[in-house]
Amino acid sequence: MSVRYAPVGWNRNKIIYDVVVLAAAVAYILLFIKIAPSFQDVTKPTSGAILRAQAFGTCAFLMLTFILCIGPLARLDQRFLPLLYNRRHFGVITCAIAFTHATHVVSIYYSFSPLNKYVAVLASNTSYDRFLGFPFETFGIFALFLLLVLAATSHDFWLRFLTPPIWKAIHLSVYVAYAAIVCHVALGSLQAKQSPLLAVIVGLSVVAVTGLHLVAGRIERQKDRDTAESADEAPWVVAGHVDSVPDGRGIVVPLEGGERVAVFRYGDKLSALANVCAHQNGPLGEGRIMDGCVTCPWHGFQYRPEDGCSPPPFTEKVATYRLKLDGRRILLDPRANEPGTYVEPVRVTEA
């Protein structure tokens, strides 16, 4: 293979992130097993094995819902960006919980089948020609298959081996997995249960995921339509106001032709880089300055703001742009420099 495998580089933030996600998942599962029986109106109480299967299943569904909401939330409010940094870890944990749910279900309902229990999952219901009674298991199996593929290819090795466009296209199938899970629940559990609670949870999930993506997309389109007004001296364009750039953060400036530039402030300096990370096309403008470098919010790749180069021993580079000040207005030269070109930072004075 042309790409060398490198082990996961654990750091304190990743460990804390994973511990919090795991602790929340365990707490939910234990709480579900404890309180779920009080919501049941049945003659014979549900067995512990079925409760555990339900706990793992609902936990995986809620976790996947939250994962799909992180992206638009981070675009609407930068306080959600820390959740974005290690979202792939969140996804792998979700896949493990979904797989546990599947193994519980197969063990509970198909262990005593005359067929192999895994064959019985597909062979026990073949009513594909009707809506009521449709084999909802098929949607669950399909969704689990997609989640397993995403988890198996989540490491950066596969990103480099498959190339970012192909890797990204594969991982966008998480939305297909979510839709399959919604169908799985709607055609299975919702038809079998009298309680409206699960229907409410699924409905709120769909509304949250769809609504947040529509709102975030509308705001992004509005930003693109708000073409930067031309400054007095062409070809410079107005990128924004000095006070609109928080220290240690950036703003994203759309240019004609669809290009975007990230303008960062660090102390009394301003620098501008291409908004696209060289690693996986992540939005650099949604990142922050860490250790003196612009840090991508997706996977933590870093670039020096003045020249767009990753610190040694890394070799990634992004394009840089020239800036100047007109009073408190930031003016941007929309002509990109070659990746790695040094540009003297603009000094900001107090208002």
CSV table of C-alpha atoms in Angstrom, one decimal:
chain,number,residue,atom,x,y,z
A,1,MET,CA,0.0,0.0,0.0
A,2,SER,CA,1.2,3.5,-0.7
A,3,VAL,CA,0.0,4.9,2.6
A,4,ARG,CA,1.7,4.2,5.9
A,5,TYR,CA,-0.5,3.3,8.8
A,6,ALA,CA,-0.1,5.5,11.9
A,7,PRO,CA,-1.7,4.7,15.3
A,8,VAL,CA,-4.3,7.0,16.7
A,9,GLY,CA,-2.6,9.9,18.5
A,10,TRP,CA,-4.4,10.1,21.8
A,11,ASN,CA,-4.4,13.3,23.8
A,12,ARG,CA,-6.1,14.7,26.8
A,13,ASN,CA,-9.0,16.2,24.9
A,14,LYS,CA,-9.7,13.0,23.0
A,15,ILE,CA,-9.7,10.9,26.2
A,16,ILE,CA,-12.0,13.3,28.0
A,17,TYR,CA,-14.3,13.4,25.0
A,18,ASP,CA,-14.6,9.6,24.9
A,19,VAL,CA,-15.0,9.2,28.6
A,20,VAL,CA,-17.9,11.7,28.7
A,21,VAL,CA,-19.6,10.0,25.7
A,22,LEU,CA,-19.2,6.5,27.2
A,23,ALA,CA,-20.3,7.7,30.7
A,24,ALA,CA,-23.4,9.4,29.2
A,25,ALA,CA,-24.3,6.2,27.2
A,26,VAL,CA,-23.9,3.9,30.2
A,27,ALA,CA,-25.9,6.3,32.4
A,28,TYR,CA,-28.7,6.4,29.8
A,29,ILE,CA,-28.8,2.6,29.4
A,30,LEU,CA,-28.9,2.0,33.2
A,31,LEU,CA,-31.6,4.7,33.7
A,32,PHE,CA,-33.7,3.2,30.8
A,33,ILE,CA,-33.6,-0.3,32.3
A,34,LYS,CA,-34.6,1.1,35.7
A,35,ILE,CA,-37.5,3.4,34.7
A,36,ALA,CA,-38.8,1.9,31.5
A,37,PRO,CA,-40.9,-0.8,33.3
A,38,SER,CA,-43.0,2.0,34.9
A,39,PHE,CA,-44.1,3.2,31.5
A,40,GLN,CA,-45.4,-0.2,30.4
A,41,ASP,CA,-49.1,-1.1,30.6
A,42,VAL,CA,-48.9,-4.8,30.0
A,43,THR,CA,-50.1,-7.9,31.9
A,44,LYS,CA,-46.7,-9.6,31.7
A,45,PRO,CA,-43.7,-7.4,32.5
A,46,THR,CA,-41.1,-7.2,29.8
A,47,SER,CA,-38.1,-9.4,30.4
A,48,GLY,CA,-34.7,-8.0,31.4
A,49,ALA,CA,-33.1,-9.2,28.1
A,50,ILE,CA,-35.7,-7.3,26.0
A,51,LEU,CA,-35.3,-4.2,28.2
A,52,ARG,CA,-31.6,-4.3,27.5
A,53,ALA,CA,-32.1,-4.6,23.8
A,54,GLN,CA,-34.5,-1.6,23.9
A,55,ALA,CA,-32.1,0.4,26.0
A,56,PHE,CA,-29.2,-0.2,23.6
A,57,GLY,CA,-31.4,0.4,20.5
A,58,THR,CA,-32.8,3.7,21.7
A,59,CYS,CA,-29.4,4.8,23.0
A,60,ALA,CA,-27.8,4.3,19.6
A,61,PHE,CA,-30.7,6.1,17.8
A,62,LEU,CA,-30.4,9.1,20.1
A,63,MET,CA,-26.6,9.2,19.8
A,64,LEU,CA,-26.9,9.1,16.0
A,65,THR,CA,-29.4,11.9,16.1
A,66,PHE,CA,-27.0,14.0,18.2
A,67,ILE,CA,-24.1,13.3,15.9
A,68,LEU,CA,-26.1,14.6,12.9
A,69,CYS,CA,-27.0,17.7,14.8
A,70,ILE,CA,-23.4,18.6,15.8
A,71,GLY,CA,-22.5,19.9,12.3
A,72,PRO,CA,-25.3,22.5,11.9
A,73,LEU,CA,-25.1,23.4,15.6
A,74,ALA,CA,-21.5,24.2,15.3
A,75,ARG,CA,-22.3,26.5,12.3
A,76,LEU,CA,-25.0,28.3,14.2
A,77,ASP,CA,-23.0,28.7,17.5
A,78,GLN,CA,-19.3,28.3,17.9
A,79,ARG,CA,-19.7,27.0,21.4
A,80,PHE,CA,-20.6,23.6,19.9
A,81,LEU,CA,-17.3,23.4,18.0
A,82,PRO,CA,-15.6,21.3,20.7
A,83,LEU,CA,-18.2,18.6,20.1
A,84,LEU,CA,-17.2,18.6,16.4
A,85,TYR,CA,-13.5,18.0,17.0
A,86,ASN,CA,-13.7,14.2,17.8
A,87,ARG,CA,-17.0,13.4,16.2
A,88,ARG,CA,-15.6,10.2,14.6
A,89,HIS,CA,-15.0,8.8,18.1
A,90,PHE,CA,-18.7,9.5,18.9
A,91,GLY,CA,-19.6,7.6,15.8
A,92,VAL,CA,-17.5,4.5,16.6
A,93,ILE,CA,-19.1,4.3,20.0
A,94,THR,CA,-22.6,4.6,18.5
A,95,CYS,CA,-21.8,1.8,16.1
A,96,ALA,CA,-20.7,-0.4,19.0
A,97,ILE,CA,-23.9,0.2,20.9
A,98,ALA,CA,-26.0,-0.4,17.8
A,99,PHE,CA,-24.2,-3.7,17.2
A,100,THR,CA,-24.8,-4.7,20.8
A,101,HIS,CA,-28.5,-4.0,20.3
A,102,ALA,CA,-28.6,-6.2,17.2
A,103,THR,CA,-26.9,-9.1,18.9
A,104,HIS,CA,-29.4,-8.9,21.8
A,105,VAL,CA,-32.3,-8.9,19.4
A,106,VAL,CA,-31.0,-11.9,17.4
A,107,SER,CA,-30.3,-13.8,20.6
A,108,ILE,CA,-33.7,-13.1,22.1
A,109,TYR,CA,-36.0,-13.7,19.1
A,110,TYR,CA,-34.1,-16.2,16.9
A,111,SER,CA,-32.1,-18.5,19.1
A,112,PHE,CA,-34.7,-21.2,19.1
A,113,SER,CA,-35.5,-21.0,15.3
A,114,PRO,CA,-35.0,-24.2,13.4
A,115,LEU,CA,-32.9,-22.2,11.0
A,116,ASN,CA,-29.6,-20.6,11.7
A,117,LYS,CA,-30.5,-17.6,13.8
A,118,TYR,CA,-28.8,-15.1,11.4
A,119,VAL,CA,-30.5,-16.7,8.4
A,120,ALA,CA,-33.8,-16.6,10.3
A,121,VAL,CA,-33.6,-12.8,10.7
A,122,LEU,CA,-34.1,-12.5,6.9
A,123,ALA,CA,-36.2,-15.6,6.3
A,124,SER,CA,-38.8,-15.2,9.1
A,125,ASN,CA,-40.6,-12.3,7.4
A,126,THR,CA,-40.7,-11.9,3.6
A,127,SER,CA,-43.8,-9.8,3.3
A,128,TYR,CA,-42.2,-7.2,1.1
A,129,ASP,CA,-45.4,-6.6,-0.9
A,130,ARG,CA,-47.3,-4.8,1.9
A,131,PHE,CA,-46.8,-1.8,4.2
A,132,LEU,CA,-48.1,-3.2,7.4
A,133,GLY,CA,-46.0,-6.1,8.3
A,134,PHE,CA,-43.1,-5.1,6.0
A,135,PRO,CA,-39.9,-6.8,7.2
A,136,PHE,CA,-38.5,-3.8,9.1
A,137,GLU,CA,-35.5,-5.9,10.1
A,138,THR,CA,-34.1,-5.3,6.6
A,139,PHE,CA,-33.8,-1.6,7.3
A,140,GLY,CA,-32.0,-2.3,10.6
A,141,ILE,CA,-29.5,-4.7,9.0
A,142,PHE,CA,-28.8,-2.2,6.2
A,143,ALA,CA,-28.3,0.7,8.7
A,144,LEU,CA,-26.0,-1.5,10.9
A,145,PHE,CA,-23.9,-2.5,7.8
A,146,LEU,CA,-23.4,1.2,6.9
A,147,LEU,CA,-22.4,2.1,10.5
A,148,LEU,CA,-19.9,-0.8,10.6
A,149,VAL,CA,-18.4,0.4,7.3
A,150,LEU,CA,-18.1,4.0,8.6
A,151,ALA,CA,-16.6,2.8,11.9
A,152,ALA,CA,-14.1,0.5,10.1
A,153,THR,CA,-13.0,3.3,7.8
A,154,SER,CA,-12.9,6.1,10.4
A,155,HIS,CA,-9.1,6.0,10.9
A,156,ASP,CA,-7.0,8.6,9.0
A,157,PHE,CA,-5.3,5.7,7.2
A,158,TRP,CA,-8.4,5.1,5.1
A,159,LEU,CA,-8.8,8.8,4.6
A,160,ARG,CA,-5.4,9.0,2.9
A,161,PHE,CA,-5.7,5.6,1.2
A,162,LEU,CA,-9.1,6.3,-0.3
A,163,THR,CA,-8.4,10.0,-0.9
A,164,PRO,CA,-10.6,12.7,0.8
A,165,PRO,CA,-13.3,12.9,-1.9
A,166,ILE,CA,-14.0,9.2,-1.9
A,167,TRP,CA,-13.7,8.9,1.9
A,168,LYS,CA,-16.1,11.9,2.4
A,169,ALA,CA,-18.6,10.4,-0.1
A,170,ILE,CA,-18.6,7.2,1.9
A,171,HIS,CA,-19.1,8.9,5.2
A,172,LEU,CA,-22.0,11.0,3.9
A,173,SER,CA,-23.9,7.7,3.9
A,174,VAL,CA,-24.5,8.3,7.6
A,175,TYR,CA,-27.6,10.1,6.5
A,176,VAL,CA,-28.8,7.1,4.6
A,177,ALA,CA,-28.1,5.0,7.7
A,178,TYR,CA,-30.2,7.5,9.8
A,179,ALA,CA,-33.1,7.3,7.3
A,180,ALA,CA,-32.9,3.5,7.4
A,181,ILE,CA,-33.1,3.5,11.2
A,182,VAL,CA,-36.1,5.8,11.2
A,183,CYS,CA,-37.8,3.4,8.8
A,184,HIS,CA,-36.7,0.4,10.9
A,185,VAL,CA,-38.3,2.0,14.0
A,186,ALA,CA,-41.4,3.3,12.3
A,187,LEU,CA,-42.3,0.0,10.6
A,188,GLY,CA,-41.3,-2.1,13.7
A,189,SER,CA,-41.5,-0.7,17.2
A,190,LEU,CA,-44.0,2.0,16.5
A,191,GLN,CA,-46.5,-0.5,15.0
A,192,ALA,CA,-46.1,-2.9,17.9
A,193,LYS,CA,-46.3,-0.3,20.8
A,194,GLN,CA,-49.3,1.5,22.1
A,195,SER,CA,-47.3,4.1,24.0
A,196,PRO,CA,-46.9,7.4,22.0
A,197,LEU,CA,-43.5,8.1,23.8
A,198,LEU,CA,-41.4,6.4,21.2
A,199,ALA,CA,-43.3,8.0,18.3
A,200,VAL,CA,-42.7,11.4,19.9
A,201,ILE,CA,-39.0,10.8,20.3
A,202,VAL,CA,-38.6,9.7,16.7
A,203,GLY,CA,-40.6,12.6,15.5
A,204,LEU,CA,-38.6,15.1,17.5
A,205,SER,CA,-35.4,13.5,16.2
A,206,VAL,CA,-36.4,13.9,12.6
A,207,VAL,CA,-37.6,17.5,13.1
A,208,ALA,CA,-34.3,18.3,15.0
A,209,VAL,CA,-32.0,16.8,12.3
A,210,THR,CA,-34.0,18.2,9.3
A,211,GLY,CA,-34.7,21.6,10.9
A,212,LEU,CA,-31.1,22.3,12.0
A,213,HIS,CA,-29.7,21.4,8.6
A,214,LEU,CA,-32.3,23.6,6.8
A,215,VAL,CA,-31.6,26.5,9.1
A,216,ALA,CA,-27.8,26.2,8.9
A,217,GLY,CA,-28.0,25.8,5.1
A,218,ARG,CA,-30.2,28.8,4.8
A,219,ILE,CA,-27.8,30.9,6.8
A,220,GLU,CA,-24.8,29.7,4.7
A,221,ARG,CA,-26.7,30.5,1.5
A,222,GLN,CA,-27.5,34.0,2.8
A,223,LYS,CA,-23.8,34.5,3.6
A,224,ASP,CA,-22.9,33.5,0.0
A,225,ARG,CA,-25.5,35.9,-1.4
A,226,ASP,CA,-24.2,38.8,0.7
A,227,THR,CA,-21.3,39.5,-1.6
A,228,ALA,CA,-18.6,41.5,0.0
A,229,GLU,CA,-19.1,45.2,-1.0
A,230,SER,CA,-16.3,46.5,-3.1
A,231,ALA,CA,-13.8,48.8,-1.4
A,232,ASP,CA,-12.7,52.1,-3.0
A,233,GLU,CA,-9.5,50.5,-4.4
A,234,ALA,CA,-10.1,47.5,-6.6
A,235,PRO,CA,-9.6,44.5,-6.4
A,236,TRP,CA,-9.8,44.7,-2.6
A,237,VAL,CA,-13.1,43.7,-0.9
A,238,VAL,CA,-14.4,44.4,2.5
A,239,ALA,CA,-14.0,41.3,4.6
A,240,GLY,CA,-15.7,42.7,7.8
A,241,HIS,CA,-15.0,44.8,10.8
A,242,VAL,CA,-12.1,44.4,13.1
A,243,ASP,CA,-14.4,44.1,16.1
A,244,SER,CA,-16.4,41.3,14.4
A,245,VAL,CA,-13.4,38.9,14.7
A,246,PRO,CA,-13.0,37.5,18.2
A,247,ASP,CA,-9.5,36.9,19.5
A,248,GLY,CA,-8.3,33.4,18.8
A,249,ARG,CA,-11.2,32.8,16.3
A,250,GLY,CA,-12.0,33.6,12.7
A,251,ILE,CA,-14.7,34.7,10.3
A,252,VAL,CA,-15.5,33.2,6.9
A,253,VAL,CA,-15.6,35.6,4.0
A,254,PRO,CA,-17.3,34.4,0.8
A,255,LEU,CA,-15.9,35.5,-2.5
A,256,GLU,CA,-17.3,35.6,-6.0
A,257,GLY,CA,-17.0,32.2,-7.6
A,258,GLY,CA,-17.8,30.3,-4.4
A,259,GLU,CA,-14.3,30.5,-2.8
A,260,ARG,CA,-14.2,31.2,0.9
A,261,VAL,CA,-11.5,32.8,3.0
A,262,ALA,CA,-10.9,32.4,6.8
A,263,VAL,CA,-9.7,35.6,8.5
A,264,PHE,CA,-8.2,35.0,11.9
A,265,ARG,CA,-7.3,37.3,14.8
A,266,TYR,CA,-4.6,36.4,17.2
A,267,GLY,CA,-3.7,39.0,19.7
A,268,ASP,CA,-3.1,42.2,17.8
A,269,LYS,CA,-2.6,40.5,14.4
A,270,LEU,CA,-4.9,39.5,11.5
A,271,SER,CA,-4.1,36.9,8.9
A,272,ALA,CA,-6.2,35.2,6.1
A,273,LEU,CA,-6.1,31.6,4.8
A,274,ALA,CA,-8.1,29.5,2.5
A,275,ASN,CA,-11.1,28.1,4.4
A,276,VAL,CA,-10.5,24.6,3.1
A,277,CYS,CA,-8.2,22.3,5.2
A,278,ALA,CA,-5.7,20.3,3.2
A,279,HIS,CA,-6.5,17.2,5.2
A,280,GLN,CA,-10.2,16.6,4.5
A,281,ASN,CA,-11.5,19.9,3.2
A,282,GLY,CA,-12.6,20.9,6.7
A,283,PRO,CA,-13.8,24.5,7.4
A,284,LEU,CA,-10.8,26.2,8.9
A,285,GLY,CA,-12.8,29.3,9.6
A,286,GLU,CA,-14.8,27.4,12.2
A,287,GLY,CA,-11.7,26.4,14.0
A,288,ARG,CA,-9.6,28.4,16.5
A,289,ILE,CA,-6.0,29.4,17.2
A,290,MET,CA,-4.3,26.8,19.3
A,291,ASP,CA,-0.6,26.8,20.1
A,292,GLY,CA,-0.2,29.7,17.7
A,293,CYS,CA,-1.7,27.8,14.8
A,294,VAL,CA,-5.1,27.7,13.1
A,295,THR,CA,-6.6,24.4,14.1
A,296,CYS,CA,-9.1,22.6,11.9
A,297,PRO,CA,-12.3,21.8,13.9
A,298,TRP,CA,-12.7,18.4,12.2
A,299,HIS,CA,-9.5,16.6,12.9
A,300,GLY,CA,-7.1,19.1,14.5
A,301,PHE,CA,-4.8,19.7,11.6
A,302,GLN,CA,-2.9,22.9,12.2
A,303,TYR,CA,-1.5,25.8,10.0
A,304,ARG,CA,0.6,28.8,10.9
A,305,PRO,CA,-1.7,31.8,10.1
A,306,GLU,CA,1.0,33.9,8.5
A,307,ASP,CA,2.1,31.4,5.9
A,308,GLY,CA,-0.5,28.6,5.8
A,309,CYS,CA,2.1,25.9,6.6
A,310,SER,CA,1.7,23.1,9.1
A,311,PRO,CA,4.3,23.1,11.8
A,312,PRO,CA,7.1,20.5,11.3
A,313,PRO,CA,7.3,17.6,10.8
A,314,PHE,CA,4.0,18.0,8.9
A,315,THR,CA,4.0,19.2,5.4
A,316,GLU,CA,0.4,20.3,4.6
A,317,LYS,CA,-0.1,23.8,3.2
A,318,VAL,CA,-3.0,26.1,2.3
A,319,ALA,CA,-3.2,29.3,0.3
A,320,THR,CA,-2.8,32.7,2.1
A,321,TYR,CA,-4.4,36.1,1.3
A,322,ARG,CA,-3.3,39.7,1.8
A,323,LEU,CA,-5.1,41.9,4.2
A,324,LYS,CA,-5.0,45.6,5.1
A,325,LEU,CA,-7.0,47.9,7.2
A,326,ASP,CA,-9.2,50.9,6.2
A,327,GLY,CA,-9.9,52.4,9.6
A,328,ARG,CA,-11.7,49.6,11.4
A,329,ARG,CA,-12.6,47.8,8.1
A,330,ILE,CA,-10.7,44.7,7.1
A,331,LEU,CA,-9.9,44.7,3.4
A,332,LEU,CA,-9.0,41.5,1.6
A,333,ASP,CA,-7.2,40.9,-1.7
A,334,PRO,CA,-9.3,38.1,-3.3
A,335,ARG,CA,-6.4,36.8,-5.3
A,336,ALA,CA,-5.0,33.8,-3.5
A,337,ASN,CA,-1.2,33.3,-3.0
A,338,GLU,CA,0.5,30.0,-3.6
A,339,PRO,CA,0.0,27.6,-0.6
A,340,GLY,CA,2.7,28.2,1.9
A,341,THR,CA,3.4,31.9,0.9
A,342,TYR,CA,4.3,34.1,3.8
A,343,VAL,CA,2.2,37.2,4.3
A,344,GLU,CA,3.0,39.8,6.9
A,345,PRO,CA,0.2,39.9,9.5
A,346,VAL,CA,-1.9,43.1,9.7
A,347,ARG,CA,-1.5,44.8,13.1
A,348,VAL,CA,-4.6,45.9,14.9
A,349,THR,CA,-4.7,49.0,17.1
A,350,GLU,CA,-7.2,49.7,19.8
A,351,ALA,CA,-10.3,51.5,18.7
